[in-house]
Amino acid sequence: MIPQDDRGLLLGDGLFETILAEDGGLEFWDEHMARMARGCGVIGLAPPDAELARGAALSALEAAGLASACAVVRVTLTAGSGRGLERRPDDRPRLVVTASPYQRPSGPARLSTSDVRRNEGSPASRLKALSYLDNVLARREAVVRGADEALMLNTRGELACAAASNLFWIAGDQLFTPALECGVLDGIMRAQTMSAATELGAQARETRAGADVLKSAQAVFLTNSLMGVRAVCEIDGRPLGGHQLLDAIAGRRRRGAVGR
Amino acid sequence: MIPQDDRGLLLGDGLFETILAEDGGLEFWDEHMARMARGCGVIGLAPPDAELARGAALSALEAAGLASACAVVRVTLTAGSGRGLERRPDDRPRLVVTASPYQRPSGPARLSTSDVRRNEGSPASRLKALSYLDNVLARREAVVRGADEALMLNTRGELACAAASNLFWIAGDQLFTPALECGVLDGIMRAQTMSAATELGAQARETRAGADVLKSAQAVFLTNSLMGVRAVCEIDGRPLGGHQLLDAIAGRRRRGAVGR
C-alpha cells in the first residue's frame, strides 16, 4: 500500500521501468537503472539506489513465486508524499518494486493509427513517466478499432512510436526508426536493435518522417524490453510483409545475441 | 492508503478535481462533479456517485478539522487496480477524497514562459487528468527562474494556460482567453469569468493566438477554482499593468457575485 498523498498518484510525478525477469535473471538491469537515473536528472528527483532496487526486485520475484518464471519487474519511483504542484525541498522519492507474471504477445501486431498525439514539446515524452494516460488512451482506441496496438504520431504529424513500444521500419532494404526528438522513449530494446543492425551490416537510421513512409515500407516492427522484437502485419487494415533483415534481427534476439 | 497496483499510481490513469471549501461549503460542487463525469466519458471510466463523493468530502473536512476553515477538497478518481496498459473489463474505479488547508497566494503573479508545451493533440490536455507531470515540470522551471507560475504554450506555439490556472488577457479593452482546442482545461472559474464579463458588458472572446499578443496586452490575469482571479504583474521580466475590467471582474468575485 502507498499513502494517499503520494505525488505519483496525485500528479503522475515520477518514473518507472519494466524489466524482463527470466528464471530470476533481470535482463538489462543496469541499462534500466541508468535510464531511470537519467530521467531523474531531467525531472529533478534523486535517483534510487540501484543495488537496493535490485534487492527489492529479487525479493518481489521470490515473494510472488516467480523466481523461476518469465516475469516482469516494475520499478516505480515517485516524487514522494506532498500536496500541490510544487515539490517541497524535504520531499523524499518513494520506491515501489513489484513482480508479476509475463506472457509475450503471440503473433505479429495489427496497428491502428491513433488520434492521440505524442507531445514532442515535453521532456516527459522521452521518459518512462508515470503520466502515461496518453498511451493508455491510444491503446484503448486501438483495441476498440480491432487492432492490437496504437501507432502514435507526434503533434507535427511525424512517426513516433507505439503505445508501449518503439517503432522500426525497413524501406529500400534500409532500417529506420524515429529520432528521439520526435517524442520517443530511448528504448533499451531500441538501442539493442540498432546495435544488432549495425552488426548485421545494416546501419539503422534515426529519422523524422511522416506516416506516409510506412506505405512504401517493406516491413515494420516494434520493440520493447519485455517482448523483444514483434513484427507488424497490418496498419489500419493494410497488410504488411516480412523482410530478411527483420528475420535476422528477431533471430539474433531469439538466440540471445540481442536482448541478453 | 491505496494499493500498489492502482492504475492512478502506475499510469496516471484517472482524473481529479480540487474544490474550494469555505466554512464547510463546497464551492461549485455540482460543476466540479459534472466536469469529472464529462472527463470520465472521454477516458472511458464510470463516473463516481456525486452524492457519495460529497459525503466523503464533508467527512474529510470534518476529520481534518477544516469544517470551519478555508480548505481544498481533492476528489481523485483512478481507473482502479490493474496492471498493463489495457484496463480489464472488471476494473472498478477507485475514489479517494481528501481535505487540506488552503491559503490563497498573495499578490499578483510573475509568469515565466515555459519550455514545456501543452499537448493540444491529446484529449488529456483538456481534462484534469492524473497525468499531470508536464504541469509539475512547467511550474518547477518557472520557480527556478524566479517566477511564481509558468505560462504554457501549446506545440503550435499558441497561448494555452498556466501550470495550474486558465489565462485571460485584455487588449483594446476586450477580454480574451485561449480556446479549449488550444489544449486548455475547461476551467470552472474560466467559465464564471466569461459569464461575469458578459454581465459587465464585455464579452470574452475564446481565441487562438501566439504569445506575442501579450506584449500589447493592457492586462493579463489567471483564474482557477481555488484562488479565483489573480492578476499577472510580470511576464518574463516585462511588467504589466492593471485594467478597470480586471478590477471589475475581481471585485465581483470578492463580493461573491463570481465564484459562489
Short mmCIF file of C-alpha atoms in Angstrom, two decimals:
data_model
loop_
_atom_site.label_atom_id
_atom_site.label_comp_id
_atom_site.label_asym_id
_atom_site.label_seq_id
_atom_site.Cartn_x
_atom_site.Cartn_y
_atom_site.Cartn_z
CA MET A 1 0.00 0.00 0.00
CA ILE A 2 1.12 3.58 -0.58
CA PRO A 3 -0.11 6.78 1.08
CA GLN A 4 -2.94 8.79 -0.48
CA ASP A 5 -0.72 11.86 -0.69
CA ASP A 6 1.87 10.20 -2.93
CA ARG A 7 2.73 12.55 -5.79
CA GLY A 8 2.88 9.62 -8.20
CA LEU A 9 -0.81 9.03 -7.58
CA LEU A 10 -1.84 12.69 -7.31
CA LEU A 11 0.13 14.14 -10.22
CA GLY A 12 1.85 11.34 -12.15
CA ASP A 13 5.04 12.82 -10.68
CA GLY A 14 7.59 10.06 -11.09
CA LEU A 15 9.15 7.47 -13.39
CA PHE A 16 9.04 3.72 -13.91
CA GLU A 17 10.85 0.85 -15.58
CA THR A 18 9.52 -2.55 -16.57
CA ILE A 19 12.20 -5.21 -16.61
CA LEU A 20 12.01 -8.71 -18.02
CA ALA A 21 12.94 -11.38 -15.50
CA GLU A 22 13.63 -14.89 -16.73
CA ASP A 23 14.47 -17.58 -14.19
CA GLY A 24 15.37 -14.86 -11.70
CA GLY A 25 17.74 -13.04 -14.07
CA LEU A 26 16.96 -9.33 -14.54
CA GLU A 27 17.52 -8.52 -18.22
CA PHE A 28 19.33 -5.23 -18.91
CA TRP A 29 19.07 -4.28 -15.25
CA ASP A 30 21.96 -1.82 -15.46
CA GLU A 31 20.53 -0.18 -18.58
CA HIS A 32 17.12 0.20 -16.95
CA MET A 33 18.58 1.73 -13.81
CA ALA A 34 20.82 4.04 -15.84
CA ARG A 35 17.82 5.24 -17.85
CA MET A 36 15.82 5.87 -14.67
CA ALA A 37 18.75 7.85 -13.25
CA ARG A 38 18.92 9.97 -16.43
CA GLY A 39 15.18 10.59 -16.21
CA CYS A 40 15.55 11.60 -12.56
CA GLY A 41 18.05 14.21 -13.71
CA VAL A 42 15.50 15.60 -16.18
CA ILE A 43 12.59 15.83 -13.77
CA GLY A 44 14.65 16.71 -10.69
CA LEU A 45 14.40 13.64 -8.47
CA ALA A 46 17.15 11.90 -6.54
CA PRO A 47 17.76 8.58 -8.37
CA PRO A 48 17.17 5.37 -6.43
CA ASP A 49 19.99 3.22 -5.11
CA ALA A 50 20.31 0.62 -7.87
CA GLU A 51 21.54 -2.11 -5.51
CA LEU A 52 18.68 -1.51 -3.08
CA ALA A 53 16.27 -1.64 -6.02
CA ARG A 54 17.84 -4.88 -7.29
CA GLY A 55 17.41 -6.47 -3.86
CA ALA A 56 13.78 -5.35 -3.82
CA ALA A 57 13.30 -6.81 -7.32
CA LEU A 58 14.69 -10.19 -6.36
CA SER A 59 12.61 -10.23 -3.17
CA ALA A 60 9.48 -9.32 -5.13
CA LEU A 61 10.12 -12.16 -7.60
CA GLU A 62 10.68 -14.58 -4.73
CA ALA A 63 7.59 -13.41 -2.81
CA ALA A 64 5.42 -13.76 -5.93
CA GLY A 65 6.73 -17.27 -6.63
CA LEU A 66 8.20 -16.01 -9.91
CA ALA A 67 11.91 -16.65 -9.27
CA SER A 68 11.92 -19.44 -11.87
CA ALA A 69 9.34 -18.00 -14.24
CA CYS A 70 9.02 -15.44 -17.02
CA ALA A 71 8.02 -12.29 -15.16
CA VAL A 72 8.00 -8.53 -15.30
CA VAL A 73 9.56 -6.49 -12.53
CA ARG A 74 8.22 -2.98 -12.28
CA VAL A 75 10.35 -0.35 -10.54
CA THR A 76 8.28 2.72 -9.76
CA LEU A 77 9.87 5.87 -8.36
CA THR A 78 7.51 8.63 -7.24
CA ALA A 79 8.34 12.14 -6.02
CA GLY A 80 7.18 11.02 -2.56
CA SER A 81 4.45 12.47 -0.40
CA GLY A 82 3.31 16.03 -0.86
CA ARG A 83 0.40 18.16 -2.00
CA GLY A 84 0.31 20.97 -4.52
CA LEU A 85 2.11 21.39 -7.81
CA GLU A 86 5.46 22.25 -6.23
CA ARG A 87 7.58 19.64 -4.52
CA ARG A 88 8.87 20.57 -1.09
CA PRO A 89 12.63 20.59 -0.55
CA ASP A 90 12.28 17.81 2.04
CA ASP A 91 10.18 15.51 -0.17
CA ARG A 92 11.86 12.15 -0.48
CA PRO A 93 11.22 9.92 -3.51
CA ARG A 94 9.32 6.70 -2.87
CA LEU A 95 10.45 3.43 -4.47
CA VAL A 96 7.93 0.65 -5.15
CA VAL A 97 9.12 -2.61 -6.71
CA THR A 98 6.69 -5.34 -7.74
CA ALA A 99 6.76 -8.54 -9.81
CA SER A 100 4.01 -10.10 -11.93
CA PRO A 101 3.83 -12.96 -14.42
CA TYR A 102 4.62 -12.03 -18.02
CA GLN A 103 3.45 -13.67 -21.19
CA ARG A 104 4.77 -12.47 -24.54
CA PRO A 105 2.08 -11.47 -27.04
CA SER A 106 1.66 -14.16 -29.65
CA GLY A 107 1.98 -13.47 -33.34
CA PRO A 108 2.53 -10.21 -35.19
CA ALA A 109 0.75 -6.96 -34.27
CA ARG A 110 -2.04 -5.16 -36.08
CA LEU A 111 -1.62 -1.40 -35.66
CA SER A 112 -4.17 1.36 -35.82
CA THR A 113 -3.06 4.97 -36.20
CA SER A 114 -4.06 6.86 -33.07
CA ASP A 115 -5.78 10.21 -32.82
CA VAL A 116 -3.79 10.80 -29.61
CA ARG A 117 -0.55 12.56 -30.43
CA ARG A 118 2.83 12.33 -28.70
CA ASN A 119 3.91 15.62 -27.19
CA GLU A 120 7.40 16.14 -28.59
CA GLY A 121 7.22 19.54 -26.85
CA SER A 122 7.61 17.99 -23.40
CA PRO A 123 10.66 16.21 -21.96
CA ALA A 124 8.21 13.69 -20.47
CA SER A 125 7.62 12.27 -23.98
CA ARG A 126 11.19 10.96 -23.92
CA LEU A 127 10.88 9.47 -20.42
CA LYS A 128 9.09 6.49 -18.94
CA ALA A 129 6.99 8.77 -16.76
CA LEU A 130 4.08 7.85 -14.50
CA SER A 131 2.00 10.35 -16.51
CA TYR A 132 1.14 7.70 -19.07
CA LEU A 133 -2.52 8.46 -19.82
CA ASP A 134 -1.91 9.36 -23.48
CA ASN A 135 -0.54 5.85 -24.02
CA VAL A 136 -3.46 4.28 -22.16
CA LEU A 137 -5.92 6.22 -24.32
CA ALA A 138 -4.08 5.41 -27.55
CA ARG A 139 -4.04 1.67 -26.76
CA ARG A 140 -7.68 1.77 -25.73
CA GLU A 141 -8.64 3.39 -29.02
CA ALA A 142 -6.62 0.81 -30.98
CA VAL A 143 -8.34 -2.09 -29.23
CA VAL A 144 -11.77 -0.56 -29.86
CA ARG A 145 -10.82 -0.43 -33.54
CA GLY A 146 -9.93 -4.13 -33.52
CA ALA A 147 -6.16 -3.65 -33.54
CA ASP A 148 -3.53 -4.83 -31.06
CA GLU A 149 -1.53 -1.67 -30.65
CA ALA A 150 -1.60 2.04 -31.48
CA LEU A 151 0.67 3.77 -33.97
CA MET A 152 1.36 7.19 -32.49
CA LEU A 153 2.37 10.30 -34.41
CA ASN A 154 3.61 13.44 -32.69
CA THR A 155 1.85 16.80 -32.93
CA ARG A 156 3.87 17.62 -36.07
CA GLY A 157 2.45 14.51 -37.75
CA GLU A 158 5.76 12.65 -37.60
CA LEU A 159 6.02 8.96 -36.75
CA ALA A 160 6.87 8.49 -33.08
CA CYS A 161 6.20 5.06 -31.56
CA ALA A 162 3.52 2.65 -30.45
CA ALA A 163 1.66 2.97 -27.13
CA ALA A 164 4.14 0.65 -25.39
CA SER A 165 6.98 0.06 -27.81
CA ASN A 166 9.42 1.66 -30.22
CA LEU A 167 8.86 1.60 -33.96
CA PHE A 168 11.16 0.43 -36.77
CA TRP A 169 10.62 0.06 -40.48
CA ILE A 170 12.58 -1.26 -43.42
CA ALA A 171 12.46 0.62 -46.72
CA GLY A 172 14.82 0.23 -49.67
CA ASP A 173 16.45 -2.54 -47.60
CA GLN A 174 17.43 0.10 -45.01
CA LEU A 175 16.36 0.19 -41.36
CA PHE A 176 14.74 3.33 -39.90
CA THR A 177 13.41 4.42 -36.53
CA PRO A 178 12.01 7.77 -35.36
CA ALA A 179 14.57 10.12 -33.79
CA LEU A 180 14.22 10.72 -30.04
CA GLU A 181 13.34 14.37 -30.74
CA CYS A 182 10.09 13.11 -32.28
CA GLY A 183 8.87 12.46 -28.71
CA VAL A 184 10.20 8.95 -28.36
CA LEU A 185 11.34 6.91 -25.38
CA ASP A 186 15.02 6.00 -25.53
CA GLY A 187 14.08 2.31 -25.54
CA ILE A 188 16.57 -0.25 -24.32
CA MET A 189 15.50 -2.78 -26.97
CA ARG A 190 15.54 0.08 -29.49
CA ALA A 191 19.24 0.62 -28.76
CA GLN A 192 19.88 -3.14 -28.82
CA THR A 193 18.13 -3.41 -32.16
CA MET A 194 20.19 -0.60 -33.63
CA SER A 195 23.38 -2.32 -32.42
CA ALA A 196 22.22 -5.63 -33.85
CA ALA A 197 21.51 -3.99 -37.19
CA THR A 198 25.00 -2.50 -37.26
CA GLU A 199 26.50 -5.92 -36.56
CA LEU A 200 24.43 -7.29 -39.43
CA GLY A 201 25.89 -4.62 -41.71
CA ALA A 202 22.62 -2.66 -41.88
CA GLN A 203 23.05 0.66 -40.07
CA ALA A 204 19.75 1.86 -38.55
CA ARG A 205 18.93 5.49 -39.32
CA GLU A 206 17.16 7.71 -36.78
CA THR A 207 14.89 9.97 -38.73
CA ARG A 208 11.98 12.40 -38.76
CA ALA A 209 9.34 11.11 -41.17
CA GLY A 210 5.61 11.36 -41.79
CA ALA A 211 3.30 8.35 -41.60
CA ASP A 212 3.28 8.06 -45.41
CA VAL A 213 6.72 6.44 -45.42
CA LEU A 214 5.15 3.31 -43.92
CA LYS A 215 3.00 2.89 -47.05
CA SER A 216 6.11 2.02 -49.03
CA ALA A 217 7.85 0.15 -46.21
CA GLN A 218 8.91 -3.45 -46.86
CA ALA A 219 8.41 -4.38 -43.21
CA VAL A 220 7.51 -2.72 -39.91
CA PHE A 221 8.24 -3.95 -36.40
CA LEU A 222 8.02 -2.98 -32.74
CA THR A 223 10.49 -3.42 -29.90
CA ASN A 224 10.40 -3.19 -26.14
CA SER A 225 12.24 -4.73 -23.22
CA LEU A 226 9.52 -7.24 -22.42
CA MET A 227 8.53 -8.71 -25.77
CA GLY A 228 11.81 -8.03 -27.58
CA VAL A 229 11.04 -7.75 -31.32
CA ARG A 230 7.48 -8.08 -32.69
CA ALA A 231 6.61 -7.89 -36.37
CA VAL A 232 3.71 -5.74 -37.59
CA CYS A 233 1.39 -7.49 -40.04
CA GLU A 234 -1.12 -4.72 -40.61
CA ILE A 235 -1.51 -0.93 -40.28
CA ASP A 236 -5.03 0.49 -40.48
CA GLY A 237 -6.14 -2.68 -42.26
CA ARG A 238 -3.35 -2.58 -44.86
CA PRO A 239 -1.28 -5.80 -44.77
CA LEU A 240 2.49 -5.72 -44.40
CA GLY A 241 5.06 -8.33 -45.34
CA GLY A 242 8.28 -9.52 -43.78
CA HIS A 243 11.92 -8.91 -44.62
CA GLN A 244 15.10 -10.90 -44.19
CA LEU A 245 16.62 -8.11 -42.06
CA LEU A 246 13.69 -8.31 -39.63
CA ASP A 247 14.11 -12.10 -39.53
CA ALA A 248 17.83 -11.71 -38.87
CA ILE A 249 17.28 -9.21 -36.01
CA ALA A 250 14.48 -11.28 -34.47
CA GLY A 251 16.62 -14.41 -34.90
CA ARG A 252 19.54 -12.83 -33.05
CA ARG A 253 17.14 -11.87 -30.28
CA ARG A 254 15.85 -15.48 -30.08
CA ARG A 255 19.39 -16.85 -30.00
CA GLY A 256 20.26 -14.45 -27.18
CA ALA A 257 22.58 -12.21 -29.21
CA VAL A 258 20.11 -9.33 -28.78
CA GLY A 259 18.36 -8.71 -25.53
CA ARG A 260 20.53 -10.52 -23.04
CA MET B 1 -3.51 4.15 1.80
CA ILE B 2 -4.09 2.83 -1.69
CA PRO B 3 -2.89 -0.45 -3.25
CA GLN B 4 0.39 -0.52 -5.16
CA ASP B 5 -1.40 -1.76 -8.26
CA ASP B 6 -3.65 1.28 -8.55
CA ARG B 7 -3.66 2.49 -12.15
CA GLY B 8 -3.65 6.10 -10.99
CA LEU B 9 -0.24 5.49 -9.45
CA LEU B 10 1.10 3.17 -12.15
CA LEU B 11 -0.08 5.02 -15.26
CA GLY B 12 -1.68 8.33 -14.26
CA ASP B 13 -4.91 6.67 -15.38
CA GLY B 14 -7.61 8.79 -13.79
CA LEU B 15 -8.96 12.26 -13.11
CA PHE B 16 -9.16 14.72 -10.24
CA GLU B 17 -10.90 17.85 -9.08
CA THR B 18 -9.77 20.39 -6.48
CA ILE B 19 -12.68 22.15 -4.82
CA LEU B 20 -12.59 25.22 -2.60
CA ALA B 21 -14.28 24.66 0.74
CA GLU B 22 -15.10 27.65 2.90
CA ASP B 23 -16.73 27.09 6.28
CA GLY B 24 -17.81 23.64 5.12
CA GLY B 25 -19.42 24.92 1.90
CA LEU B 26 -18.18 23.20 -1.27
CA GLU B 27 -17.90 25.87 -3.96
CA PHE B 28 -19.17 24.86 -7.40
CA TRP B 29 -19.56 21.27 -6.26
CA ASP B 30 -22.05 20.45 -9.00
CA GLU B 31 -19.86 21.99 -11.69
CA HIS B 32 -16.80 20.05 -10.49
CA MET B 33 -18.69 16.76 -10.43
CA ALA B 34 -20.22 17.45 -13.85
CA ARG B 35 -16.76 18.14 -15.28
CA MET B 36 -15.39 14.93 -13.78
CA ALA B 37 -18.31 12.99 -15.27
CA ARG B 38 -17.62 14.51 -18.72
CA GLY B 39 -13.93 13.58 -18.36
CA CYS B 40 -14.92 10.04 -17.41
CA GLY B 41 -16.83 9.86 -20.67
CA VAL B 42 -13.72 10.88 -22.59
CA ILE B 43 -11.33 8.42 -20.96
CA GLY B 44 -13.85 5.60 -20.53
CA LEU B 45 -14.39 5.39 -16.76
CA ALA B 46 -17.64 5.04 -14.86
CA PRO B 47 -18.22 8.42 -13.17
CA PRO B 48 -18.39 8.50 -9.37
CA ASP B 49 -21.64 8.85 -7.47
CA ALA B 50 -21.68 12.61 -6.78
CA GLU B 51 -23.66 12.25 -3.53
CA LEU B 52 -21.29 9.60 -2.22
CA ALA B 53 -18.36 11.85 -3.14
CA ARG B 54 -19.99 14.83 -1.41
CA GLY B 55 -20.43 12.79 1.74
CA ALA B 56 -16.78 11.76 1.57
CA ALA B 57 -15.75 15.40 1.07
CA LEU B 58 -17.69 16.60 4.11
CA SER B 59 -16.31 13.73 6.20
CA ALA B 60 -12.76 14.53 5.05
CA LEU B 61 -13.20 18.20 6.02
CA GLU B 62 -14.58 17.18 9.40
CA ALA B 63 -11.84 14.62 10.03
CA ALA B 64 -9.13 17.15 9.14
CA GLY B 65 -10.64 19.79 11.46
CA LEU B 66 -11.30 22.00 8.43
CA ALA B 67 -15.09 22.21 8.52
CA SER B 68 -14.90 25.89 9.51
CA ALA B 69 -11.75 26.81 7.61
CA CYS B 70 -10.60 27.69 4.11
CA ALA B 71 -9.66 24.33 2.64
CA VAL B 72 -9.20 22.40 -0.57
CA VAL B 73 -11.05 19.16 -1.14
CA ARG B 74 -9.42 16.91 -3.66
CA VAL B 75 -11.55 14.27 -5.38
CA THR B 76 -9.35 11.71 -7.12
CA LEU B 77 -10.84 9.02 -9.35
CA THR B 78 -8.47 6.34 -10.59
CA ALA B 79 -9.13 3.52 -13.05
CA GLY B 80 -8.81 1.11 -10.10
CA SER B 81 -6.41 -1.76 -9.65
CA GLY B 82 -4.84 -3.44 -12.64
CA ARG B 83 -1.53 -3.97 -14.42
CA GLY B 84 -0.64 -3.40 -18.04
CA LEU B 85 -1.71 -0.69 -20.44
CA GLU B 86 -5.18 -2.12 -21.01
CA ARG B 87 -7.88 -1.89 -18.37
CA ARG B 88 -9.70 -5.11 -17.63
CA PRO B 89 -13.47 -5.15 -18.11
CA ASP B 90 -13.95 -5.85 -14.40
CA ASP B 91 -11.73 -2.99 -13.19
CA ARG B 92 -13.66 -0.73 -10.89
CA PRO B 93 -12.69 2.93 -10.49
CA ARG B 94 -11.30 3.96 -7.09
CA LEU B 95 -12.46 7.17 -5.42
CA VAL B 96 -10.16 8.97 -2.96
CA VAL B 97 -11.36 12.17 -1.27
CA THR B 98 -9.09 14.24 0.96
CA ALA B 99 -9.10 17.70 2.54
CA SER B 100 -6.16 20.00 3.29
CA PRO B 101 -5.81 23.61 4.43
CA TYR B 102 -5.76 26.21 1.63
CA GLN B 103 -4.18 29.62 1.59
CA ARG B 104 -4.66 31.88 -1.39
CA PRO B 105 -1.43 33.12 -2.98
CA SER B 106 -0.78 36.72 -2.01
CA GLY B 107 -0.27 39.46 -4.58
CA PRO B 108 -0.10 39.27 -8.34
CA ALA B 109 1.79 36.57 -10.22
CA ARG B 110 5.05 36.80 -12.11
CA LEU B 111 4.97 34.45 -15.10
CA SER B 112 7.80 32.80 -16.98
CA THR B 113 7.18 31.30 -20.40
CA SER B 114 7.74 27.55 -20.16
CA ASP B 115 9.73 25.34 -22.48
CA VAL B 116 7.23 22.56 -21.70
CA ARG B 117 4.42 22.64 -24.25
CA ARG B 118 0.76 21.70 -23.82
CA ASN B 119 -0.23 18.77 -25.99
CA GLU B 120 -3.29 20.03 -27.84
CA GLY B 121 -3.09 16.72 -29.74
CA SER B 122 -4.33 14.73 -26.75
CA PRO B 123 -7.78 14.84 -25.14
CA ALA B 124 -5.96 14.70 -21.78
CA SER B 125 -4.85 18.32 -22.27
CA ARG B 126 -8.48 19.37 -21.88
CA LEU B 127 -9.03 17.22 -18.77
CA LYS B 128 -7.89 17.42 -15.16
CA ALA B 129 -6.05 14.13 -15.52
CA LEU B 130 -3.76 12.42 -13.02
CA SER B 131 -1.06 12.52 -15.72
CA TYR B 132 -0.01 15.99 -14.65
CA LEU B 133 3.78 15.81 -14.95
CA ASP B 134 4.01 18.44 -17.71
CA ASN B 135 2.39 20.94 -15.34
CA VAL B 136 4.70 19.92 -12.49
CA LEU B 137 7.74 20.40 -14.75
CA ALA B 138 6.50 23.74 -16.09
CA ARG B 139 5.91 25.12 -12.58
CA ARG B 140 9.26 23.82 -11.41
CA GLU B 141 11.03 25.56 -14.28
CA ALA B 142 9.15 28.82 -13.53
CA VAL B 143 10.16 28.75 -9.86
CA VAL B 144 13.81 28.05 -10.79
CA ARG B 145 13.62 31.17 -12.98
CA GLY B 146 12.36 33.24 -10.07
CA ALA B 147 8.73 33.41 -11.23
CA ASP B 148 5.56 32.28 -9.48
CA GLU B 149 3.86 30.44 -12.30
CA ALA B 150 4.50 29.10 -15.81
CA LEU B 151 2.97 30.50 -18.98
CA MET B 152 2.37 27.47 -21.21
CA LEU B 153 2.11 27.50 -25.00
CA ASN B 154 0.90 24.51 -26.96
CA THR B 155 3.04 22.69 -29.53
CA ARG B 156 1.78 25.07 -32.25
CA GLY B 157 3.15 28.00 -30.23
CA GLU B 158 -0.30 29.25 -29.28
CA LEU B 159 -1.13 30.56 -25.81
CA ALA B 160 -2.73 27.86 -23.69
CA CYS B 161 -2.75 28.39 -19.92
CA ALA B 162 -0.62 28.48 -16.79
CA ALA B 163 0.56 25.34 -14.98
CA ALA B 164 -2.43 25.41 -12.65
CA SER B 165 -4.79 28.07 -13.97
CA ASN B 166 -6.53 29.46 -17.01
CA LEU B 167 -5.24 32.54 -18.79
CA PHE B 168 -7.05 35.77 -19.73
CA TRP B 169 -5.82 39.00 -21.23
CA ILE B 170 -7.30 42.39 -22.04
CA ALA B 171 -6.31 44.11 -25.27
CA GLY B 172 -8.07 47.03 -26.93
CA ASP B 173 -10.36 46.98 -23.89
CA GLN B 174 -11.55 43.50 -24.95
CA LEU B 175 -11.24 40.29 -22.94
CA PHE B 176 -9.61 37.19 -24.49
CA THR B 177 -8.86 33.66 -23.37
CA PRO B 178 -7.35 30.71 -25.28
CA ALA B 179 -9.90 28.40 -26.93
CA LEU B 180 -10.25 24.92 -25.42
CA GLU B 181 -8.86 23.42 -28.66
CA CYS B 182 -5.52 25.03 -27.75
CA GLY B 183 -5.09 22.28 -25.12
CA VAL B 184 -6.86 24.04 -22.29
CA LEU B 185 -8.78 22.78 -19.26
CA ASP B 186 -12.43 23.81 -19.33
CA GLY B 187 -11.91 25.72 -16.07
CA ILE B 188 -14.86 26.38 -13.80
CA MET B 189 -13.58 29.82 -12.86
CA ARG B 190 -12.80 30.39 -16.55
CA ALA B 191 -16.49 29.89 -17.35
CA GLN B 192 -17.50 32.04 -14.37
CA THR B 193 -15.17 34.79 -15.53
CA MET B 194 -16.59 34.70 -19.04
CA SER B 195 -20.11 34.98 -17.61
CA ALA B 196 -19.06 37.84 -15.36
CA ALA B 197 -17.53 39.65 -18.32
CA THR B 198 -20.75 39.29 -20.28
CA GLU B 199 -22.73 40.70 -17.36
CA LEU B 200 -20.30 43.64 -17.29
CA GLY B 201 -20.97 44.24 -20.98
CA ALA B 202 -17.55 42.95 -22.05
CA GLN B 203 -17.95 39.69 -23.97
CA ALA B 204 -14.90 37.42 -23.54
CA ARG B 205 -13.55 36.01 -26.79
CA GLU B 206 -12.10 32.49 -26.99
CA THR B 207 -9.26 32.65 -29.43
CA ARG B 208 -6.14 31.03 -30.89
CA ALA B 209 -3.24 33.45 -30.52
CA GLY B 210 0.54 33.42 -30.33
CA ALA B 211 2.42 34.65 -27.26
CA ASP B 212 3.16 37.97 -28.97
CA VAL B 213 -0.35 39.25 -28.33
CA LEU B 214 0.53 39.51 -24.63
CA LYS B 215 3.19 42.10 -25.47
CA SER B 216 0.48 44.58 -26.39
CA ALA B 217 -1.99 43.43 -23.70
CA GLN B 218 -3.26 46.05 -21.27
CA ALA B 219 -3.61 43.43 -18.51
CA VAL B 220 -3.22 39.69 -18.01
CA PHE B 221 -4.76 37.53 -15.31
CA LEU B 222 -5.16 33.93 -14.20
CA THR B 223 -8.18 32.08 -12.85
CA ASN B 224 -8.80 28.83 -11.07
CA SER B 225 -11.34 27.42 -8.65
CA LEU B 226 -9.13 27.82 -5.61
CA MET B 227 -7.66 31.29 -5.92
CA GLY B 228 -10.41 32.79 -8.07
CA VAL B 229 -8.89 35.67 -10.08
CA ARG B 230 -5.19 36.60 -9.82
CA ALA B 231 -3.59 39.47 -11.70
CA VAL B 232 -0.29 38.99 -13.54
CA CYS B 233 2.25 41.73 -12.88
CA GLU B 234 5.11 40.43 -14.99
CA ILE B 235 5.83 38.06 -17.89
CA ASP B 236 9.46 37.06 -18.48
CA GLY B 237 10.56 40.14 -16.55
CA ARG B 238 8.37 42.57 -18.53
CA PRO B 239 5.99 44.48 -16.22
CA LEU B 240 2.25 44.53 -16.84
CA GLY B 241 -0.36 47.00 -15.63
CA GLY B 242 -3.94 46.69 -14.49
CA HIS B 243 -7.25 47.46 -16.16
CA GLN B 244 -10.66 48.52 -14.89
CA LEU B 245 -12.25 45.41 -16.42
CA LEU B 246 -9.90 43.17 -14.42
CA ASP B 247 -10.74 45.18 -11.30
CA ALA B 248 -14.45 44.81 -12.01
CA ILE B 249 -14.21 41.02 -12.52
CA ALA B 250 -12.00 40.55 -9.44
CA GLY B 251 -14.34 42.83 -7.46
CA ARG B 252 -17.40 40.76 -8.42
CA ARG B 253 -15.51 37.66 -7.30
CA ARG B 254 -14.67 39.28 -3.96
CA ARG B 255 -18.28 40.36 -3.45
CA GLY B 256 -19.42 36.81 -4.13
CA ALA B 257 -21.05 37.56 -7.47
CA VAL B 258 -18.47 35.38 -9.20
CA GLY B 259 -17.34 32.12 -7.74
CA ARG B 260 -20.15 31.27 -5.34
#
